[in-house]
PDB file of C-alpha atoms in Angstrom:
ATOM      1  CA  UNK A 167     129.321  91.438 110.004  1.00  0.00           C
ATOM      2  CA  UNK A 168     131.377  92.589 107.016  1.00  0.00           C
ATOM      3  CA  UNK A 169     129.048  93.932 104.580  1.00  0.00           C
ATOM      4  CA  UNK A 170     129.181  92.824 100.449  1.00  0.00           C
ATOM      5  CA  UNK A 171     130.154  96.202  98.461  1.00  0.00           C
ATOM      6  CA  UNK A 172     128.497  96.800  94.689  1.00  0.00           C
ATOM      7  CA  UNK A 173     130.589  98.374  92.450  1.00  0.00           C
ATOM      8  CA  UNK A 174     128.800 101.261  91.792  1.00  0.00           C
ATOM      9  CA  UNK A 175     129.944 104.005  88.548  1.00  0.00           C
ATOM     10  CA  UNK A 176     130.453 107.220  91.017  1.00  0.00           C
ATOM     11  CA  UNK A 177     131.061 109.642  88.076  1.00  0.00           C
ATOM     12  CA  UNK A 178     127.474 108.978  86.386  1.00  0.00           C
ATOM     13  CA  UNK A 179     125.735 109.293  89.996  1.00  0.00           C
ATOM     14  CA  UNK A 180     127.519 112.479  90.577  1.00  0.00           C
ATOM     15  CA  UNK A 181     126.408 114.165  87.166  1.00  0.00           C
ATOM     16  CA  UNK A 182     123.087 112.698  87.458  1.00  0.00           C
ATOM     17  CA  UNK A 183     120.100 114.470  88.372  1.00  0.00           C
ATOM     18  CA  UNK A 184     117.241 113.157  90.239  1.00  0.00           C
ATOM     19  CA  UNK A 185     114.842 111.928  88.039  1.00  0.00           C
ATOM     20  CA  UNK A 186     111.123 113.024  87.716  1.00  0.00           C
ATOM     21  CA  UNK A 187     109.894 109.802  88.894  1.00  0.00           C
ATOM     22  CA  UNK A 188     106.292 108.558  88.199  1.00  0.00           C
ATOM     23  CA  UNK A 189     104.513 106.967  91.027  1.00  0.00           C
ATOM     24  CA  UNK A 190     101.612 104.805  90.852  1.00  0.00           C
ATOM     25  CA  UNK A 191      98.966 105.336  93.521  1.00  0.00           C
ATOM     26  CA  UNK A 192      98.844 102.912  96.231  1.00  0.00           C
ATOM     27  CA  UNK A 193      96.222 103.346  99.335  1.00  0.00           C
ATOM     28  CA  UNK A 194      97.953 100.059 101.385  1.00  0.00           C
ATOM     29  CA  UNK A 195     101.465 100.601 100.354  1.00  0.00           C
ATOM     30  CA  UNK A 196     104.401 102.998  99.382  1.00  0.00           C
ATOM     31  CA  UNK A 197     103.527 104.125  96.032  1.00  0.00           C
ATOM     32  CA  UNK A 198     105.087 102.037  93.249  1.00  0.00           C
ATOM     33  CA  UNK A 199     107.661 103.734  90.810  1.00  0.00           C
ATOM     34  CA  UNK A 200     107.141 103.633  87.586  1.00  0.00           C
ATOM     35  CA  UNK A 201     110.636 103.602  85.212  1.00  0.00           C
ATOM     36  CA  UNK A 202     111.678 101.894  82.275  1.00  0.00           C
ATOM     37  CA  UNK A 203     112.479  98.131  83.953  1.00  0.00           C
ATOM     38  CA  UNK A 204     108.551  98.202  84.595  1.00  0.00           C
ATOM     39  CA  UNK A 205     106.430 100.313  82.709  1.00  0.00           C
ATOM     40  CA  UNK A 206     105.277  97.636  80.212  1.00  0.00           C
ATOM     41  CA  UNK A 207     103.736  95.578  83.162  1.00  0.00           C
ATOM     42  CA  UNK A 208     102.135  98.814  84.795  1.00  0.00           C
ATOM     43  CA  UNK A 209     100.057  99.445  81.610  1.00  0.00           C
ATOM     44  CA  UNK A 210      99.032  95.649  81.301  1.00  0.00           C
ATOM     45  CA  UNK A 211      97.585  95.821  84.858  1.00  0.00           C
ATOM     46  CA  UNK A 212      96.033  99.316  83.496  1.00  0.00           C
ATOM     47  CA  UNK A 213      94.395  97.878  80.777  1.00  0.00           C
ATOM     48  CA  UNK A 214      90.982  97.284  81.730  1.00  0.00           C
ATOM     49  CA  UNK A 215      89.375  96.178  78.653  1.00  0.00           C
ATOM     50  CA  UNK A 216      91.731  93.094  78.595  1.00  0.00           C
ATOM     51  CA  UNK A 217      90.794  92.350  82.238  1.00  0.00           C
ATOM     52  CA  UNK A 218      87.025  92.943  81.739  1.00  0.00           C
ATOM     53  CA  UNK A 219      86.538  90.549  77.842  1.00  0.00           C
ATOM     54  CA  UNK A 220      87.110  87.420  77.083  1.00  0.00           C
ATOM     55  CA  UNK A 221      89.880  86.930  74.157  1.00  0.00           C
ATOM     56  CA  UNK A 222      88.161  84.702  72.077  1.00  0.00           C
ATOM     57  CA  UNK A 223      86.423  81.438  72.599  1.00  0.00           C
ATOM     58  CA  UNK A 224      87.289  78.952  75.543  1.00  0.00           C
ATOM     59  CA  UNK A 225      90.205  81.762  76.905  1.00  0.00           C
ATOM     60  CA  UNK A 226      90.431  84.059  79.879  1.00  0.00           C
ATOM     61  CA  UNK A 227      91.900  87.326  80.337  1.00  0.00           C
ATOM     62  CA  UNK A 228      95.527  86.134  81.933  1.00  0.00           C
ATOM     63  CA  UNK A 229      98.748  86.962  81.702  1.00  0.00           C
ATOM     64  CA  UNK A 230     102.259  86.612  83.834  1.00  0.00           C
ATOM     65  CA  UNK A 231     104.259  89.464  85.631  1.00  0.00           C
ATOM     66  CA  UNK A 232     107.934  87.851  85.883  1.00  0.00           C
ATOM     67  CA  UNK A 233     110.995  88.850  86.819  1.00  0.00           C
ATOM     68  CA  UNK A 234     114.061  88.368  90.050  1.00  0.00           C
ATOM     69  CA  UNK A 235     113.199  88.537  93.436  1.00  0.00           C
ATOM     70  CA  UNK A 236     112.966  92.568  94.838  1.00  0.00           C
ATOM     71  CA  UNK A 237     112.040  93.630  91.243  1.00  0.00           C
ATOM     72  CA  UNK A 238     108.161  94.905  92.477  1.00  0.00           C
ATOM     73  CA  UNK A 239     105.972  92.044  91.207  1.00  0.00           C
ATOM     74  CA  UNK A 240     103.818  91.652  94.430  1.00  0.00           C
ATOM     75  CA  UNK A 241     103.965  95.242  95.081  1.00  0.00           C
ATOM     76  CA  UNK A 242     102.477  95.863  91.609  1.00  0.00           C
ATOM     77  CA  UNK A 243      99.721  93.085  91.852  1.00  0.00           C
ATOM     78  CA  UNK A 244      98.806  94.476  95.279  1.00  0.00           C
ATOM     79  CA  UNK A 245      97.780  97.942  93.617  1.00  0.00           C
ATOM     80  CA  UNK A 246      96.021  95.722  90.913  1.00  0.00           C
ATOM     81  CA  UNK A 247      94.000  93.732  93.707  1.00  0.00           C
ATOM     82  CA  UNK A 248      92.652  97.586  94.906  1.00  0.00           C
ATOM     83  CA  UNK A 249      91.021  97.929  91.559  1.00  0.00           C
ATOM     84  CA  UNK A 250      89.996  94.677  91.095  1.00  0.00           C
ATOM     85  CA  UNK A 251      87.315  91.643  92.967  1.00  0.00           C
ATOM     86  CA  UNK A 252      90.884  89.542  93.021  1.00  0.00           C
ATOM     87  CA  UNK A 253      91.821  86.509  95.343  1.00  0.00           C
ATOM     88  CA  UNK A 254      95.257  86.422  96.231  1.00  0.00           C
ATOM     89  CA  UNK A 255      97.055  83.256  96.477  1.00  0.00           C
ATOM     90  CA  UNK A 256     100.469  81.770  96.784  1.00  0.00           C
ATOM     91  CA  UNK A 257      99.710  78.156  96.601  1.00  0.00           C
ATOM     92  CA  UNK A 258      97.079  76.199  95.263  1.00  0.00           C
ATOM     93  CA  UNK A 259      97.991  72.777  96.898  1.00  0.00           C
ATOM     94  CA  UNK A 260      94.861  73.008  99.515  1.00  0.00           C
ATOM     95  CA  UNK A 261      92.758  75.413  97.435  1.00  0.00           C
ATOM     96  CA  UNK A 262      88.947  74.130  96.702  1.00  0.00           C
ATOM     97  CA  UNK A 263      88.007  74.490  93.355  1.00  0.00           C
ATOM     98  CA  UNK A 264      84.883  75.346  94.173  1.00  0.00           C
ATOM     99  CA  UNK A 265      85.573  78.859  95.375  1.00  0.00           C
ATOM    100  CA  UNK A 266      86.026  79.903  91.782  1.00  0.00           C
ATOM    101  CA  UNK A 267      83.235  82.148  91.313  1.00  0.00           C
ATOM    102  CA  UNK A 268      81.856  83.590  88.020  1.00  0.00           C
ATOM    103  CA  UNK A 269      83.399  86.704  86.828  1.00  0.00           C
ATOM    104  CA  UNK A 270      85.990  86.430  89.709  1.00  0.00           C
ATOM    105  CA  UNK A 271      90.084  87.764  89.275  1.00  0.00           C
ATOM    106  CA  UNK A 272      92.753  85.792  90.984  1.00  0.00           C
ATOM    107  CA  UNK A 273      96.539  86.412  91.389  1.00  0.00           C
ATOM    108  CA  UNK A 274      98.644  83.443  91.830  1.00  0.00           C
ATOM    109  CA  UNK A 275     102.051  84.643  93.205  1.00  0.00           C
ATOM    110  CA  UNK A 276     105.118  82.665  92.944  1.00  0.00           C
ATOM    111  CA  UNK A 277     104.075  81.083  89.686  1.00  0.00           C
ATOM    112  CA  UNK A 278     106.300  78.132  88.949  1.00  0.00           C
ATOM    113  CA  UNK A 279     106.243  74.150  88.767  1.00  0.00           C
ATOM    114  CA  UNK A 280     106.201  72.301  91.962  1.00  0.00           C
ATOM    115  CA  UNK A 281     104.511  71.712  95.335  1.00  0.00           C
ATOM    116  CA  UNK A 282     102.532  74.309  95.571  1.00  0.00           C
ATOM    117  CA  UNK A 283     101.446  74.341  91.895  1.00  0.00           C
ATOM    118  CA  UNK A 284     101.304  70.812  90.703  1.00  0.00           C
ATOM    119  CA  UNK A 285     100.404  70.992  86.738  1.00  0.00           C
ATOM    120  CA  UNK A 286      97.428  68.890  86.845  1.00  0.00           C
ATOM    121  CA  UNK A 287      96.019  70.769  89.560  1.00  0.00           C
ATOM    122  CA  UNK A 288      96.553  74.170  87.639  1.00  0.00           C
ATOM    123  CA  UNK A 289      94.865  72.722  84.613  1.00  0.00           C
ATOM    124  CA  UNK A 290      91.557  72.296  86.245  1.00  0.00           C
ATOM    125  CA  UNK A 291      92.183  75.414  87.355  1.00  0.00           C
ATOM    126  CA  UNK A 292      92.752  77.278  84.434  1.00  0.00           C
ATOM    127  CA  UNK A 293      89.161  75.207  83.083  1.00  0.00           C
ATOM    128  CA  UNK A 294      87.037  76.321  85.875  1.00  0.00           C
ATOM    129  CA  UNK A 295      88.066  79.920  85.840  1.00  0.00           C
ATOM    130  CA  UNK A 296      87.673  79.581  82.113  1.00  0.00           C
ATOM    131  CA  UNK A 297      84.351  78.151  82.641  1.00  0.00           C
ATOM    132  CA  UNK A 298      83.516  80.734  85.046  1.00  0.00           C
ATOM    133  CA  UNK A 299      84.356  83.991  82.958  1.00  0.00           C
ATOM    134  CA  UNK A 300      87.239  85.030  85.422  1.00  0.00           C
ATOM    135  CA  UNK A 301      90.833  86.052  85.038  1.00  0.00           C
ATOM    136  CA  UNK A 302      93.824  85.189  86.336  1.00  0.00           C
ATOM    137  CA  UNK A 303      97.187  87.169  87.009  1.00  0.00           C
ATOM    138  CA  UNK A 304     100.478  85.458  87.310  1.00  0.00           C
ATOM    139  CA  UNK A 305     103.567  86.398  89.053  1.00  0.00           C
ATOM    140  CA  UNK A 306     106.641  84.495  88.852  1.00  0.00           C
ATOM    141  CA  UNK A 307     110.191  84.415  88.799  1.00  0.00           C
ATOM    142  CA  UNK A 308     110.662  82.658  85.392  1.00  0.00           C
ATOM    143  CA  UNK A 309     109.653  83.274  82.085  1.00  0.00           C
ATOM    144  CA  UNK A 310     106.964  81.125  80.672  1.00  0.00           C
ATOM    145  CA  UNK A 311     109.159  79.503  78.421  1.00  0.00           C
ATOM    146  CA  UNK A 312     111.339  78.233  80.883  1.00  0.00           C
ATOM    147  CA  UNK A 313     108.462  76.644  82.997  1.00  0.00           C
ATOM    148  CA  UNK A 314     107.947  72.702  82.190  1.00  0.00           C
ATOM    149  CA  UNK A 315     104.600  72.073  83.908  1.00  0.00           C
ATOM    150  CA  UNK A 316     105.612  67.842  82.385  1.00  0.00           C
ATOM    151  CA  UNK A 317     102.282  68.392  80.549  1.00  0.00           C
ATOM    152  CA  UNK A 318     101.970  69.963  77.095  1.00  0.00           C
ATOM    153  CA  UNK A 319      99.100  70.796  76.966  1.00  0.00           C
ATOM    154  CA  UNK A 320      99.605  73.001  79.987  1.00  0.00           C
ATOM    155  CA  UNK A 321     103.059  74.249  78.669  1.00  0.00           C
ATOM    156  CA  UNK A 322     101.363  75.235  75.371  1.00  0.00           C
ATOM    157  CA  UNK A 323      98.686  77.205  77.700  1.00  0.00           C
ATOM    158  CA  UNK A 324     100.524  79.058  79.657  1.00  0.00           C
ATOM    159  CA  UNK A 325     103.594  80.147  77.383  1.00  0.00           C
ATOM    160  CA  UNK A 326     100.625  81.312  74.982  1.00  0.00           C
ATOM    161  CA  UNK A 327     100.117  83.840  77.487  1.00  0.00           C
ATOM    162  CA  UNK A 328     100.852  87.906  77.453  1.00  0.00           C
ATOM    163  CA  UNK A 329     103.817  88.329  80.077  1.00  0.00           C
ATOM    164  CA  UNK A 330     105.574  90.999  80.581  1.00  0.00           C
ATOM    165  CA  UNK A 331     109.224  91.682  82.335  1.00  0.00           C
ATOM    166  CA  UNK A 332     109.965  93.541  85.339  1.00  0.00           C
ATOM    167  CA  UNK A 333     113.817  94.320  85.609  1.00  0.00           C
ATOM    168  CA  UNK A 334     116.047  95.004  88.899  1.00  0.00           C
ATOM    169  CA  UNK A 335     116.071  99.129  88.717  1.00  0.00           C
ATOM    170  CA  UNK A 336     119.464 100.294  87.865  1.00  0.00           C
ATOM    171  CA  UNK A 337     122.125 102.355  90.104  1.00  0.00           C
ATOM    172  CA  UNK A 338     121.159 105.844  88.616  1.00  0.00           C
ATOM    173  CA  UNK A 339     117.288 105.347  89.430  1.00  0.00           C
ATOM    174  CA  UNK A 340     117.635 103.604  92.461  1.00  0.00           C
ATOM    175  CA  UNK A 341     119.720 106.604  93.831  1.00  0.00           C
ATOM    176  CA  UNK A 342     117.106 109.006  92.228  1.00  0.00           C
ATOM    177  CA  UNK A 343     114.747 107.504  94.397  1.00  0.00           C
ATOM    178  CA  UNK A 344     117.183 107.424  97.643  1.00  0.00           C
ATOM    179  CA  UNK A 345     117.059 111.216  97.208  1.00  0.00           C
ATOM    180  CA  UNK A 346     113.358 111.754  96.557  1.00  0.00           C
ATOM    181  CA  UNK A 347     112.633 109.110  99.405  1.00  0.00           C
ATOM    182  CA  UNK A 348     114.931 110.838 101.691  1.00  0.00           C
ATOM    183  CA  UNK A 349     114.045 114.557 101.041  1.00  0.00           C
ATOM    184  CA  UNK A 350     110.448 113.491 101.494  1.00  0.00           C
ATOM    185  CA  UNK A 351     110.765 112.272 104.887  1.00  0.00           C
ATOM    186  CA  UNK A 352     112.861 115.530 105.358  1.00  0.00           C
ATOM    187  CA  UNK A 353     115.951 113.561 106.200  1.00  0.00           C
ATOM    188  CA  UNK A 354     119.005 114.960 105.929  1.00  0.00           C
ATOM    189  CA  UNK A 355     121.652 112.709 104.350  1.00  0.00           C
ATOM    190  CA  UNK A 356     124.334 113.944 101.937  1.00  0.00           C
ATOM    191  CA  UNK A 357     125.461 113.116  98.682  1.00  0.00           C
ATOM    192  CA  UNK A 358     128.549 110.798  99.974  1.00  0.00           C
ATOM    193  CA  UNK A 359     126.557 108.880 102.318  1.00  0.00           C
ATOM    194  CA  UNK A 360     123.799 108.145  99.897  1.00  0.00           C
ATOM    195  CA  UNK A 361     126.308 106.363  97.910  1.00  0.00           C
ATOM    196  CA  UNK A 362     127.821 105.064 100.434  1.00  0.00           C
ATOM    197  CA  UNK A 363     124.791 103.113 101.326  1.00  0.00           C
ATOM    198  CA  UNK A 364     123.988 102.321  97.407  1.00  0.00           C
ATOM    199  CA  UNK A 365     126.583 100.337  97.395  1.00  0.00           C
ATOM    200  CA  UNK A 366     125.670  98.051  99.953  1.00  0.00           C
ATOM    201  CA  UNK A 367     122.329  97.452  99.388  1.00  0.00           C
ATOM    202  CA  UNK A 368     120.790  94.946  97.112  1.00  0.00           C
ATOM    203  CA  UNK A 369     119.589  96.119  93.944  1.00  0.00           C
ATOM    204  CA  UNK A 370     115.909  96.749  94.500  1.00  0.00           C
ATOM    205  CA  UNK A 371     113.293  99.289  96.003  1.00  0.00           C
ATOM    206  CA  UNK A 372     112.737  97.260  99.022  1.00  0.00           C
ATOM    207  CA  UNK A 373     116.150  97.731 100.100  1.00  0.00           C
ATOM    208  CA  UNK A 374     115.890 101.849  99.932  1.00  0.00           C
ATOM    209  CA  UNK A 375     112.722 101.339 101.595  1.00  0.00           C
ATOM    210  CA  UNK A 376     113.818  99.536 104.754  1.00  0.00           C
ATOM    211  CA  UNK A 377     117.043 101.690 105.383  1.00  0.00           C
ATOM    212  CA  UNK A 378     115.624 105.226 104.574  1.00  0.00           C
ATOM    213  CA  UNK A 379     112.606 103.977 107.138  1.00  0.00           C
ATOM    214  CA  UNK A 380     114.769 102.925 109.610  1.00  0.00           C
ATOM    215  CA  UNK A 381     117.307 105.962 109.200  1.00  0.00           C
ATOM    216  CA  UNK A 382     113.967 108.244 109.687  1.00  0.00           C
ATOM    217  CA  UNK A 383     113.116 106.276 112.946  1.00  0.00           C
ATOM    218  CA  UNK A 384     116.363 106.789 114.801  1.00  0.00           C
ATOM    219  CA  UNK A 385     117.123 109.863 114.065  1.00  0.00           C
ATOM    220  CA  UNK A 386     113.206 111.267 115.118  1.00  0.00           C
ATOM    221  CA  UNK A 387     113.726 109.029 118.251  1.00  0.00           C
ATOM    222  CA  UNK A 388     117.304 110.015 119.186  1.00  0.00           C
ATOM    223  CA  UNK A 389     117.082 113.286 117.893  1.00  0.00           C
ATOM    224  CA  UNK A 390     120.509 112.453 115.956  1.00  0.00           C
ATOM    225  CA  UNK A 391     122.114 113.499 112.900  1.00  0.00           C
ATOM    226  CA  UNK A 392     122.777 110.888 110.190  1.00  0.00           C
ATOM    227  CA  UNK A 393     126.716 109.696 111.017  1.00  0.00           C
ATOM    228  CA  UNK A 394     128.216 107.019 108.684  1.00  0.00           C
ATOM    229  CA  UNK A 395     128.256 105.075 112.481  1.00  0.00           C
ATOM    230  CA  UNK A 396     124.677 105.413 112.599  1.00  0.00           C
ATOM    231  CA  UNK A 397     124.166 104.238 108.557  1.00  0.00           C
ATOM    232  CA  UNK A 398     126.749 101.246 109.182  1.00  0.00           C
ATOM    233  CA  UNK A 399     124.920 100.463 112.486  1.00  0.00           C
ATOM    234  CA  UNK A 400     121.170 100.116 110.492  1.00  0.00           C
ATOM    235  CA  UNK A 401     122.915  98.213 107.494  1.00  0.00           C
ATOM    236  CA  UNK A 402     124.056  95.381 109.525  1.00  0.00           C
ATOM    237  CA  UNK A 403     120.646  94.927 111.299  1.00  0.00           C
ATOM    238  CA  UNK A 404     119.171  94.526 107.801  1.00  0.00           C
TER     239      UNK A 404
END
């Protein structure tokens, strides 16, 4: 398997020093970085007076986390489920309306037009959570404004909205975090092959995540150093 290379700017990664990341507490999952490309959405999910009061008349506390694939929207709404009563769903083609409790918090994850969200079907949605005093949080891949639910109404609703951006994390972060990961799982790799493996990865924490894991497990199980064999060896099983 030949393996897609990034170009990645060596000079700034070499001169760079780790950063002091911020981590938000998870109990479930690997605590979730907080950085520039995300911060705004980490202190919308903070704010617990929006969650807990009702805007203004006939509205709900909602809003829409959005941004690519990898970027840490479900990671972030898991840590928001801890602290909330939230239902977590990715669909709500079989869902029965009738579940919608008063006062209860949902999070409807991959958020866009189609199958599993047909527009009439998250309109009376949207009015029985509204009836029922609850909140909703959205997670999607697009914008608002480039949703067409093919009812206006329903377009006016939900582009009306707070949302907030999550962007990929850029080379200089991500290999802060390869170093911080690393070190904290007391795993020796150097400089060279850190970068090495930055530039084949994807451009998101999931990636770090799964190689520096898997790195960790061979070498505690064959008791090896960390080759460039061994690092090609765990990037093509990914």
């Amino acid at each position: 398997m030949t393996l897609k290379i990034r170009n990645i700017n060596k000079y700034v990664l070499n001169k760079q020093m780790a950063l002091p990341l911020t981590f938000k507490i998870s109990k479930n999952r690997e605590n979730f970085i907080i950085s520039k490309c995300n911060e705004k959405a980490v202190k919308l999910i903070d704010n617990s007076s929006f969650w807990q009061n009702k805007r203004k008349i006939n509205s709900i506390p909602a809003a829409i986390i959005f941004g690519p694939k990898g970027s840490g929207k479900t990671h972030l709404s898991y840590i928001f489920k801890e602290h909330n009563r939230c239902e977590y769903l990715s669909s709500l083609s079989s869902f029965n309306l009738d579940k919608i409790e008063e006062g209860k918090k949902f999070i409807l994850d991959d958020f866009i037009p189609g199958e599993k969200y047909p527009s009439e079907l998250v309109m009376h949605f949207l009015n029985r959570v509204t009836y029922q005093d609850g909140s909703v949080l959205f997670l999607s891949n697009l914008s608002p404004s480039n949703m067409d639910w093919k009812l206006d109404d329903l377009n006016s609703r939900i582009r009306s909205l707070i949302s907030s951006k999550i962007n990929l994390p850029d080379d200089v972060l991500l290999y802060s975090f390869m170093v911080k990961y690393s070190n904290d799982k007391k795993l020796l790799i150097n400089d060279k092959q850190l970068i090495y493996i930055l530039e084949r990865l994807e451009r998101n924490f999931g990636s770090v995540i799964s190689v520096i894991d898997k790195l960790d497990t061979y070498s505690l199980e064959m008791k090896e150093k960390i080759s460039y064999k061994i690092i090609k060896t765990i990037l093509n099983e990914i």
